Amino acid sequence: MLLMHKEQFGKRVRSLIAILLSVGLAGCLMTGCGGQKENGAVASETASAGTQGEANEPDGAAGKSKETVPAADEMRTVEDELGHELTIPAQPKRIFAPYLEDSLVTLGVKPVAQWANGGSVQPYLQDRLADVPKLDFSAGLPSPEELMTYEPDLIILHAARYADEAAYAGYSKIAPTYVFNNASGDTVKSLQTIGDLVGRTAEAEQAIRAYNRKAGEAKEKLAQAADGKKAAIIRFAAKGVSLMGANYLAGYVVHKELGLGIPEPVGDENSVNVSMEVLPELDADYIFIVNQDGQGAERLKEMTDSRIWKLIPAVKAGRVYEVNEQYWLGSGLVAYGKIIDDTVKLITQGGQQ
């Protein structure tokens, strides 16, 4: 009996060994008969290849997602108005754009530093720029060494006069540097360009639509109150007295946007110097006086006390208004909006609140 059990047990063991060998051979034929280390490496390489294939697939969901939201380090190439080709971040974070702060504020962008003339800044923007460091431009462009401390990743210069060969070379070593020929010449176009440079095109278009609506409504009001009337903008400054033309700053807003006529002495000029000899030709129905930095006070008193001044139609009618030079000499849609408000109020209400 015991012997029989031993024989049966032996047969069962031999059958079990055969089954195990059979299963092992089948697995070896299916996966290859390498050792454990080799099988691990193959598995690792297969997993890695699968992951890379998904990441590099241009038509996959991951590829489309990257096209919709640019990577933080993505770059693109643009050309500025002076012909410089530069490679800029798709989403710049640290921007220096002196005297273009109005446009940056409009786009919801805070620069790393702001333009200043000595201790003077653009006061009408300080509710949003009060904590932004000031860089003095009274002696020209700040040195590259000084600017470098702010670590900008994009520099935008508003006029070609700031970008001679040496200055541009120094700044462009710090960060990509875009130069306008004259950003103040067409503020709306400049805002569109800046919006594109800083990745805020939608914000730029929204601001322009709002501005155009505001200007259009104001023009309709002024057409009823001052149809066919002329307005003079007289700028009193340390260097002299001038009539502002219709091609820039407040002159552009008052004459081109709001439709008020241009006095005879100015014509198509950007500006003309004003002297006692010119005053009799000033056929203005309204006069806006801009006393730049308070430096024209002496000349202003001398001219307005003169007998010739009192013969000007606007003076005789009591339509002379001293306006806020902070934004009447500003460039950007924030300043332009304030100029529109002043012009409508002064002409339709005679300066009364």
mmCIF file of C-alpha atoms in Angstrom:
data_model
loop_
_atom_site.group_PDB
_atom_site.id
_atom_site.type_symbol
_atom_site.label_atom_id
_atom_site.label_comp_id
_atom_site.label_asym_id
_atom_site.label_seq_id
_atom_site.Cartn_x
_atom_site.Cartn_y
_atom_site.Cartn_z
ATOM 1 C CA MET A 1 0.000 0.000 0.000
ATOM 2 C CA LEU A 2 2.759 2.390 0.984
ATOM 3 C CA LEU A 3 4.730 1.397 -2.142
ATOM 4 C CA MET A 4 1.729 2.076 -4.282
ATOM 5 C CA HIS A 5 1.367 5.507 -2.796
ATOM 6 C CA LYS A 6 5.025 6.249 -3.453
ATOM 7 C CA GLU A 7 4.704 5.266 -7.099
ATOM 8 C CA GLN A 8 1.584 7.380 -7.539
ATOM 9 C CA PHE A 9 3.306 10.325 -5.819
ATOM 10 C CA GLY A 10 6.309 10.000 -8.118
ATOM 11 C CA LYS A 11 4.127 10.004 -11.204
ATOM 12 C CA ARG A 12 2.373 13.155 -9.983
ATOM 13 C CA VAL A 13 5.683 14.942 -9.370
ATOM 14 C CA ARG A 14 6.994 14.017 -12.811
ATOM 15 C CA SER A 15 3.725 15.278 -14.405
ATOM 16 C CA LEU A 16 3.966 18.568 -12.524
ATOM 17 C CA ILE A 17 7.594 19.096 -13.639
ATOM 18 C CA ALA A 18 6.618 18.431 -17.254
ATOM 19 C CA ILE A 19 3.816 20.988 -17.056
ATOM 20 C CA LEU A 20 6.114 23.620 -15.581
ATOM 21 C CA LEU A 21 8.756 23.042 -18.244
ATOM 22 C CA SER A 22 6.132 23.313 -20.942
ATOM 23 C CA VAL A 23 4.841 26.632 -19.614
ATOM 24 C CA GLY A 24 8.381 28.013 -19.285
ATOM 25 C CA LEU A 25 9.258 27.057 -22.839
ATOM 26 C CA ALA A 26 6.127 28.723 -24.211
ATOM 27 C CA GLY A 27 6.915 31.935 -22.323
ATOM 28 C CA CYS A 28 10.463 31.856 -23.614
ATOM 29 C CA LEU A 29 9.283 31.463 -27.207
ATOM 30 C CA MET A 30 6.819 34.365 -26.838
ATOM 31 C CA THR A 31 9.104 36.917 -25.139
ATOM 32 C CA GLY A 32 12.637 35.849 -25.986
ATOM 33 C CA CYS A 33 14.914 33.948 -23.673
ATOM 34 C CA GLY A 34 17.122 36.771 -22.412
ATOM 35 C CA GLY A 35 18.005 37.186 -18.763
ATOM 36 C CA GLN A 36 16.133 39.345 -16.264
ATOM 37 C CA LYS A 37 18.386 42.353 -16.852
ATOM 38 C CA GLU A 38 17.919 42.216 -20.629
ATOM 39 C CA ASN A 39 14.150 41.879 -20.329
ATOM 40 C CA GLY A 40 14.081 44.899 -17.994
ATOM 41 C CA ALA A 41 16.076 46.983 -20.488
ATOM 42 C CA VAL A 42 13.777 46.036 -23.363
ATOM 43 C CA ALA A 43 10.729 46.958 -21.316
ATOM 44 C CA SER A 44 12.298 50.279 -20.346
ATOM 45 C CA GLU A 45 13.224 51.100 -23.945
ATOM 46 C CA THR A 46 9.728 50.185 -25.134
ATOM 47 C CA ALA A 47 8.089 52.416 -22.529
ATOM 48 C CA SER A 48 10.502 55.257 -23.333
ATOM 49 C CA ALA A 49 9.885 54.967 -27.067
ATOM 50 C CA GLY A 50 6.138 55.056 -26.465
ATOM 51 C CA THR A 51 6.405 58.206 -24.350
ATOM 52 C CA GLN A 52 8.648 59.997 -26.870
ATOM 53 C CA GLY A 53 6.307 59.057 -29.670
ATOM 54 C CA GLU A 54 3.401 60.727 -27.843
ATOM 55 C CA ALA A 55 5.437 63.870 -27.038
ATOM 56 C CA ASN A 56 6.729 64.325 -30.571
ATOM 57 C CA GLU A 57 3.481 63.516 -32.354
ATOM 58 C CA PRO A 58 2.606 66.716 -34.255
ATOM 59 C CA ASP A 59 -1.024 65.768 -34.865
ATOM 60 C CA GLY A 60 -1.738 64.584 -31.353
ATOM 61 C CA ALA A 61 -3.645 66.380 -28.632
ATOM 62 C CA ALA A 62 -0.417 67.427 -26.919
ATOM 63 C CA GLY A 63 0.794 69.150 -30.092
ATOM 64 C CA LYS A 64 -2.450 71.100 -30.457
ATOM 65 C CA SER A 65 -2.331 72.181 -26.828
ATOM 66 C CA LYS A 66 1.164 73.654 -27.312
ATOM 67 C CA GLU A 67 -0.022 75.679 -30.307
ATOM 68 C CA THR A 68 -2.911 77.154 -28.299
ATOM 69 C CA VAL A 69 -0.872 78.138 -25.230
ATOM 70 C CA PRO A 70 2.719 79.222 -26.068
ATOM 71 C CA ALA A 71 5.375 77.810 -23.784
ATOM 72 C CA ALA A 72 6.984 80.254 -21.384
ATOM 73 C CA ASP A 73 10.316 79.958 -23.191
ATOM 74 C CA GLU A 74 8.917 80.063 -26.736
ATOM 75 C CA MET A 75 10.568 82.670 -28.990
ATOM 76 C CA ARG A 76 9.635 84.407 -32.242
ATOM 77 C CA THR A 77 11.322 86.767 -34.689
ATOM 78 C CA VAL A 78 10.060 90.286 -35.495
ATOM 79 C CA GLU A 79 11.422 93.340 -37.301
ATOM 80 C CA ASP A 80 11.214 96.838 -35.832
ATOM 81 C CA GLU A 81 10.543 100.103 -37.671
ATOM 82 C CA LEU A 82 14.247 100.753 -38.183
ATOM 83 C CA GLY A 83 14.830 97.352 -39.792
ATOM 84 C CA HIS A 84 16.387 95.564 -36.827
ATOM 85 C CA GLU A 85 15.523 91.868 -36.737
ATOM 86 C CA LEU A 86 15.181 90.531 -33.216
ATOM 87 C CA THR A 87 14.076 87.371 -31.484
ATOM 88 C CA ILE A 88 11.697 88.038 -28.595
ATOM 89 C CA PRO A 89 9.834 85.898 -26.039
ATOM 90 C CA ALA A 90 6.299 84.994 -27.107
ATOM 91 C CA GLN A 91 5.170 86.044 -23.620
ATOM 92 C CA PRO A 92 7.655 88.630 -22.239
ATOM 93 C CA LYS A 93 7.373 89.206 -18.501
ATOM 94 C CA ARG A 94 9.827 92.032 -17.707
ATOM 95 C CA ILE A 95 9.287 94.961 -20.078
ATOM 96 C CA PHE A 96 11.021 98.326 -20.249
ATOM 97 C CA ALA A 97 9.274 100.813 -22.565
ATOM 98 C CA PRO A 98 10.148 104.395 -21.546
ATOM 99 C CA TYR A 99 7.515 107.017 -22.418
ATOM 100 C CA LEU A 100 5.220 104.221 -23.601
ATOM 101 C CA GLU A 101 3.882 103.543 -20.117
ATOM 102 C CA ASP A 102 0.470 104.905 -21.157
ATOM 103 C CA SER A 103 0.128 102.068 -23.677
ATOM 104 C CA LEU A 104 1.431 99.480 -21.211
ATOM 105 C CA VAL A 105 -1.117 100.604 -18.605
ATOM 106 C CA THR A 106 -3.847 100.381 -21.256
ATOM 107 C CA LEU A 107 -2.827 96.766 -21.890
ATOM 108 C CA GLY A 108 -2.667 95.907 -18.195
ATOM 109 C CA VAL A 109 1.140 95.599 -18.163
ATOM 110 C CA LYS A 110 3.373 97.004 -15.410
ATOM 111 C CA PRO A 111 6.943 97.788 -16.597
ATOM 112 C CA VAL A 112 10.102 97.020 -14.633
ATOM 113 C CA ALA A 113 10.965 100.751 -14.619
ATOM 114 C CA GLN A 114 9.353 103.970 -15.866
ATOM 115 C CA TRP A 115 10.500 107.072 -17.723
ATOM 116 C CA ALA A 116 11.368 110.139 -15.682
ATOM 117 C CA ASN A 117 12.721 113.600 -16.458
ATOM 118 C CA GLY A 118 14.785 114.438 -13.420
ATOM 119 C CA GLY A 119 12.315 113.873 -10.605
ATOM 120 C CA SER A 120 9.283 114.357 -12.851
ATOM 121 C CA VAL A 121 7.257 111.398 -14.127
ATOM 122 C CA GLN A 122 3.906 111.139 -15.936
ATOM 123 C CA PRO A 123 1.630 112.052 -13.010
ATOM 124 C CA TYR A 124 -1.645 110.995 -14.624
ATOM 125 C CA LEU A 125 -0.409 107.370 -14.631
ATOM 126 C CA GLN A 126 0.890 107.200 -11.079
ATOM 127 C CA ASP A 127 -2.258 105.682 -9.646
ATOM 128 C CA ARG A 128 -1.064 102.526 -11.432
ATOM 129 C CA LEU A 129 2.710 103.097 -11.535
ATOM 130 C CA ALA A 130 3.446 104.570 -8.107
ATOM 131 C CA ASP A 131 5.537 101.577 -7.040
ATOM 132 C CA VAL A 132 7.489 101.298 -10.316
ATOM 133 C CA PRO A 133 11.143 102.487 -10.144
ATOM 134 C CA LYS A 134 12.070 105.639 -12.088
ATOM 135 C CA LEU A 135 14.867 105.961 -14.650
ATOM 136 C CA ASP A 136 16.050 109.506 -15.436
ATOM 137 C CA PHE A 137 16.113 110.504 -19.124
ATOM 138 C CA SER A 138 16.978 114.171 -18.599
ATOM 139 C CA ALA A 139 20.533 113.556 -19.884
ATOM 140 C CA GLY A 140 19.528 110.971 -22.501
ATOM 141 C CA LEU A 141 19.177 107.206 -22.324
ATOM 142 C CA PRO A 142 20.219 105.611 -19.039
ATOM 143 C CA SER A 143 23.384 103.556 -19.329
ATOM 144 C CA PRO A 144 23.133 99.852 -20.199
ATOM 145 C CA GLU A 145 24.767 99.087 -16.843
ATOM 146 C CA GLU A 146 21.979 100.920 -15.010
ATOM 147 C CA LEU A 147 19.227 99.303 -17.053
ATOM 148 C CA MET A 148 20.756 95.842 -16.621
ATOM 149 C CA THR A 149 19.928 95.883 -12.909
ATOM 150 C CA TYR A 150 16.218 95.640 -13.795
ATOM 151 C CA GLU A 151 16.746 92.484 -15.884
ATOM 152 C CA PRO A 152 14.288 93.256 -18.727
ATOM 153 C CA ASP A 153 13.481 90.524 -21.226
ATOM 154 C CA LEU A 154 12.115 93.052 -23.776
ATOM 155 C CA ILE A 155 13.026 96.706 -24.397
ATOM 156 C CA ILE A 156 10.832 99.008 -26.512
ATOM 157 C CA LEU A 157 12.081 102.491 -27.469
ATOM 158 C CA HIS A 158 9.467 105.004 -28.610
ATOM 159 C CA ALA A 159 11.591 107.076 -31.025
ATOM 160 C CA ALA A 160 14.488 106.596 -33.422
ATOM 161 C CA ARG A 161 16.409 109.447 -31.798
ATOM 162 C CA TYR A 162 16.977 107.204 -28.776
ATOM 163 C CA ALA A 163 18.579 104.461 -30.833
ATOM 164 C CA ASP A 164 21.851 105.577 -32.357
ATOM 165 C CA GLU A 165 24.252 102.776 -33.176
ATOM 166 C CA ALA A 166 26.095 102.810 -29.852
ATOM 167 C CA ALA A 167 22.956 103.039 -27.717
ATOM 168 C CA TYR A 168 21.195 100.282 -29.609
ATOM 169 C CA ALA A 169 24.217 98.008 -29.418
ATOM 170 C CA GLY A 170 24.413 98.474 -25.648
ATOM 171 C CA TYR A 171 20.707 97.915 -25.019
ATOM 172 C CA SER A 172 20.328 94.967 -27.386
ATOM 173 C CA LYS A 173 23.018 93.103 -25.429
ATOM 174 C CA ILE A 174 20.785 93.299 -22.353
ATOM 175 C CA ALA A 175 17.549 92.199 -24.020
ATOM 176 C CA PRO A 176 15.848 92.188 -27.458
ATOM 177 C CA THR A 177 15.277 95.875 -28.313
ATOM 178 C CA TYR A 178 12.429 97.066 -30.553
ATOM 179 C CA VAL A 179 12.588 100.663 -31.855
ATOM 180 C CA PHE A 180 9.705 102.767 -33.203
ATOM 181 C CA ASN A 181 10.453 105.487 -35.708
ATOM 182 C CA ASN A 182 7.997 107.702 -33.784
ATOM 183 C CA ALA A 183 5.423 105.965 -31.600
ATOM 184 C CA SER A 184 3.676 109.268 -30.841
ATOM 185 C CA GLY A 185 2.809 109.840 -34.506
ATOM 186 C CA ASP A 186 0.007 107.253 -34.581
ATOM 187 C CA THR A 187 -0.831 106.158 -31.059
ATOM 188 C CA VAL A 188 -3.469 103.636 -32.095
ATOM 189 C CA LYS A 189 -1.101 101.878 -34.478
ATOM 190 C CA SER A 190 1.642 101.948 -31.843
ATOM 191 C CA LEU A 191 -0.693 100.367 -29.300
ATOM 192 C CA GLN A 192 -1.477 97.566 -31.753
ATOM 193 C CA THR A 193 2.236 96.947 -32.251
ATOM 194 C CA ILE A 194 2.986 96.970 -28.531
ATOM 195 C CA GLY A 195 0.041 94.645 -27.922
ATOM 196 C CA ASP A 196 1.505 92.192 -30.409
ATOM 197 C CA LEU A 197 5.003 92.458 -28.895
ATOM 198 C CA VAL A 198 3.829 91.738 -25.352
ATOM 199 C CA GLY A 199 1.252 89.087 -26.264
ATOM 200 C CA ARG A 200 -1.820 91.266 -25.584
ATOM 201 C CA THR A 201 -3.421 91.768 -28.995
ATOM 202 C CA ALA A 202 -6.956 91.148 -27.704
ATOM 203 C CA GLU A 203 -6.535 93.781 -24.980
ATOM 204 C CA ALA A 204 -5.206 96.272 -27.541
ATOM 205 C CA GLU A 205 -8.156 95.794 -29.895
ATOM 206 C CA GLN A 206 -10.641 96.089 -27.039
ATOM 207 C CA ALA A 207 -9.048 99.365 -25.861
ATOM 208 C CA ILE A 208 -9.042 100.786 -29.395
ATOM 209 C CA ARG A 209 -12.720 99.981 -29.887
ATOM 210 C CA ALA A 210 -13.593 101.696 -26.613
ATOM 211 C CA TYR A 211 -11.491 104.744 -27.529
ATOM 212 C CA ASN A 212 -13.008 105.040 -31.019
ATOM 213 C CA ARG A 213 -16.493 104.873 -29.520
ATOM 214 C CA LYS A 214 -15.624 107.605 -27.006
ATOM 215 C CA ALA A 215 -14.065 109.850 -29.681
ATOM 216 C CA GLY A 216 -17.021 109.357 -32.022
ATOM 217 C CA GLU A 217 -19.547 110.321 -29.362
ATOM 218 C CA ALA A 218 -17.504 113.386 -28.410
ATOM 219 C CA LYS A 219 -17.189 114.479 -32.031
ATOM 220 C CA GLU A 220 -20.977 114.398 -32.404
ATOM 221 C CA LYS A 221 -21.404 116.595 -29.319
ATOM 222 C CA LEU A 222 -18.825 119.098 -30.546
ATOM 223 C CA ALA A 223 -20.370 119.202 -34.009
ATOM 224 C CA GLN A 224 -23.534 120.553 -32.415
ATOM 225 C CA ALA A 225 -21.770 123.018 -30.099
ATOM 226 C CA ALA A 226 -18.868 124.224 -32.256
ATOM 227 C CA ASP A 227 -19.592 123.420 -35.895
ATOM 228 C CA GLY A 228 -17.035 125.130 -38.154
ATOM 229 C CA LYS A 229 -15.081 126.561 -35.219
ATOM 230 C CA LYS A 230 -11.281 126.607 -34.890
ATOM 231 C CA ALA A 231 -9.202 125.757 -31.843
ATOM 232 C CA ALA A 232 -5.611 126.757 -31.091
ATOM 233 C CA ILE A 233 -3.361 124.817 -28.740
ATOM 234 C CA ILE A 234 -0.567 127.117 -27.544
ATOM 235 C CA ARG A 235 2.370 125.493 -25.809
ATOM 236 C CA PHE A 236 4.406 127.683 -23.452
ATOM 237 C CA ALA A 237 7.773 126.131 -22.614
ATOM 238 C CA ALA A 238 11.237 127.161 -21.451
ATOM 239 C CA LYS A 239 12.488 127.216 -25.050
ATOM 240 C CA GLY A 240 9.663 129.304 -26.458
ATOM 241 C CA VAL A 241 6.016 129.463 -27.462
ATOM 242 C CA SER A 242 4.491 127.345 -30.219
ATOM 243 C CA LEU A 243 1.188 126.427 -31.834
ATOM 244 C CA MET A 244 0.657 122.671 -31.927
ATOM 245 C CA GLY A 245 -0.387 121.171 -35.250
ATOM 246 C CA ALA A 246 -2.701 118.253 -35.953
ATOM 247 C CA ASN A 247 -0.105 115.516 -36.349
ATOM 248 C CA TYR A 248 0.684 114.514 -32.777
ATOM 249 C CA LEU A 249 -0.320 114.570 -29.090
ATOM 250 C CA ALA A 250 -3.205 116.886 -28.137
ATOM 251 C CA GLY A 251 -3.250 118.476 -31.596
ATOM 252 C CA TYR A 252 -4.051 115.126 -33.162
ATOM 253 C CA VAL A 253 -6.930 114.546 -30.744
ATOM 254 C CA VAL A 254 -8.470 118.018 -30.971
ATOM 255 C CA HIS A 255 -8.192 118.460 -34.739
ATOM 256 C CA LYS A 256 -8.246 115.004 -36.305
ATOM 257 C CA GLU A 257 -10.248 112.984 -33.794
ATOM 258 C CA LEU A 258 -12.707 115.659 -32.664
ATOM 259 C CA GLY A 259 -12.873 117.676 -35.898
ATOM 260 C CA LEU A 260 -12.148 121.191 -34.630
ATOM 261 C CA GLY A 261 -10.571 123.457 -37.262
ATOM 262 C CA ILE A 262 -6.871 124.363 -37.400
ATOM 263 C CA PRO A 263 -5.850 128.050 -37.130
ATOM 264 C CA GLU A 264 -4.318 129.635 -40.201
ATOM 265 C CA PRO A 265 -0.719 130.024 -38.938
ATOM 266 C CA VAL A 266 -0.351 126.266 -38.327
ATOM 267 C CA GLY A 267 -1.650 124.730 -41.528
ATOM 268 C CA ASP A 268 -0.127 121.292 -42.113
ATOM 269 C CA GLU A 269 2.920 121.895 -39.912
ATOM 270 C CA ASN A 270 3.666 119.886 -36.775
ATOM 271 C CA SER A 271 4.068 123.181 -34.941
ATOM 272 C CA VAL A 272 4.954 126.823 -35.562
ATOM 273 C CA ASN A 273 6.665 129.339 -33.316
ATOM 274 C CA VAL A 274 4.455 132.056 -31.903
ATOM 275 C CA SER A 275 5.544 135.670 -31.540
ATOM 276 C CA MET A 276 3.734 138.960 -31.133
ATOM 277 C CA GLU A 277 3.889 139.324 -34.920
ATOM 278 C CA VAL A 278 2.012 136.049 -35.430
ATOM 279 C CA LEU A 279 -0.749 136.717 -32.889
ATOM 280 C CA PRO A 280 -2.866 138.953 -35.189
ATOM 281 C CA GLU A 281 -3.146 135.996 -37.596
ATOM 282 C CA LEU A 282 -4.496 133.672 -34.913
ATOM 283 C CA ASP A 283 -8.094 133.240 -36.061
ATOM 284 C CA ALA A 284 -9.055 130.841 -33.261
ATOM 285 C CA ASP A 285 -12.497 130.578 -31.671
ATOM 286 C CA TYR A 286 -11.071 128.604 -28.753
ATOM 287 C CA ILE A 287 -7.590 128.643 -27.209
ATOM 288 C CA PHE A 288 -6.151 125.892 -25.035
ATOM 289 C CA ILE A 289 -3.038 126.958 -23.127
ATOM 290 C CA VAL A 290 -0.460 124.323 -22.134
ATOM 291 C CA ASN A 291 2.173 125.611 -19.687
ATOM 292 C CA GLN A 292 4.830 122.883 -19.906
ATOM 293 C CA ASP A 293 6.229 122.022 -16.460
ATOM 294 C CA GLY A 294 5.290 125.545 -15.387
ATOM 295 C CA GLN A 295 8.350 126.798 -17.276
ATOM 296 C CA GLY A 296 6.420 129.127 -19.579
ATOM 297 C CA ALA A 297 4.796 131.249 -16.892
ATOM 298 C CA GLU A 298 6.838 134.375 -17.656
ATOM 299 C CA ARG A 299 6.200 134.227 -21.402
ATOM 300 C CA LEU A 300 2.554 133.426 -20.790
ATOM 301 C CA LYS A 301 2.067 136.551 -18.667
ATOM 302 C CA GLU A 302 3.943 138.715 -21.166
ATOM 303 C CA MET A 303 1.808 137.532 -24.072
ATOM 304 C CA THR A 304 -1.580 137.513 -22.366
ATOM 305 C CA ASP A 305 -1.018 141.019 -20.976
ATOM 306 C CA SER A 306 -0.394 142.423 -24.451
ATOM 307 C CA ARG A 307 -2.904 144.527 -26.406
ATOM 308 C CA ILE A 308 -2.556 142.228 -29.432
ATOM 309 C CA TRP A 309 -3.610 139.196 -27.408
ATOM 310 C CA LYS A 310 -6.841 140.880 -26.387
ATOM 311 C CA LEU A 311 -7.855 141.269 -30.046
ATOM 312 C CA ILE A 312 -7.892 137.516 -30.776
ATOM 313 C CA PRO A 313 -11.481 136.268 -31.345
ATOM 314 C CA ALA A 314 -11.227 133.546 -28.679
ATOM 315 C CA VAL A 315 -9.926 136.028 -26.102
ATOM 316 C CA LYS A 316 -12.649 138.545 -26.848
ATOM 317 C CA ALA A 317 -15.272 135.798 -26.457
ATOM 318 C CA GLY A 318 -13.789 134.557 -23.162
ATOM 319 C CA ARG A 319 -12.925 131.140 -24.593
ATOM 320 C CA VAL A 320 -9.356 130.746 -23.355
ATOM 321 C CA TYR A 321 -8.665 127.722 -21.155
ATOM 322 C CA GLU A 322 -5.486 126.622 -19.381
ATOM 323 C CA VAL A 323 -5.413 122.831 -19.468
ATOM 324 C CA ASN A 324 -3.518 120.108 -17.644
ATOM 325 C CA GLU A 325 -0.113 119.785 -19.294
ATOM 326 C CA GLN A 326 0.474 116.400 -17.648
ATOM 327 C CA TYR A 327 -1.712 114.618 -20.175
ATOM 328 C CA TRP A 328 -2.227 117.255 -22.874
ATOM 329 C CA LEU A 329 1.409 116.541 -23.699
ATOM 330 C CA GLY A 330 0.972 112.810 -23.081
ATOM 331 C CA SER A 331 0.958 110.086 -25.709
ATOM 332 C CA GLY A 332 -1.418 107.158 -25.354
ATOM 333 C CA LEU A 333 -5.102 106.338 -25.083
ATOM 334 C CA VAL A 334 -5.274 107.146 -21.363
ATOM 335 C CA ALA A 335 -4.045 110.688 -22.064
ATOM 336 C CA TYR A 336 -6.160 110.994 -25.209
ATOM 337 C CA GLY A 337 -9.296 109.996 -23.315
ATOM 338 C CA LYS A 338 -8.654 112.716 -20.746
ATOM 339 C CA ILE A 339 -8.055 115.305 -23.515
ATOM 340 C CA ILE A 340 -11.381 114.352 -25.069
ATOM 341 C CA ASP A 341 -13.152 114.808 -21.727
ATOM 342 C CA ASP A 342 -11.549 118.230 -21.187
ATOM 343 C CA THR A 343 -12.345 119.461 -24.696
ATOM 344 C CA VAL A 344 -16.015 118.451 -24.546
ATOM 345 C CA LYS A 345 -16.475 119.948 -21.088
ATOM 346 C CA LEU A 346 -14.725 123.233 -21.840
ATOM 347 C CA ILE A 347 -16.495 123.835 -25.153
ATOM 348 C CA THR A 348 -19.983 122.667 -24.236
ATOM 349 C CA GLN A 349 -20.012 123.958 -20.651
ATOM 350 C CA GLY A 350 -17.609 126.884 -20.909
ATOM 351 C CA GLY A 351 -15.305 125.383 -18.329
ATOM 352 C CA GLN A 352 -18.084 124.907 -15.772
ATOM 353 C CA GLN A 353 -18.415 121.590 -13.962
#
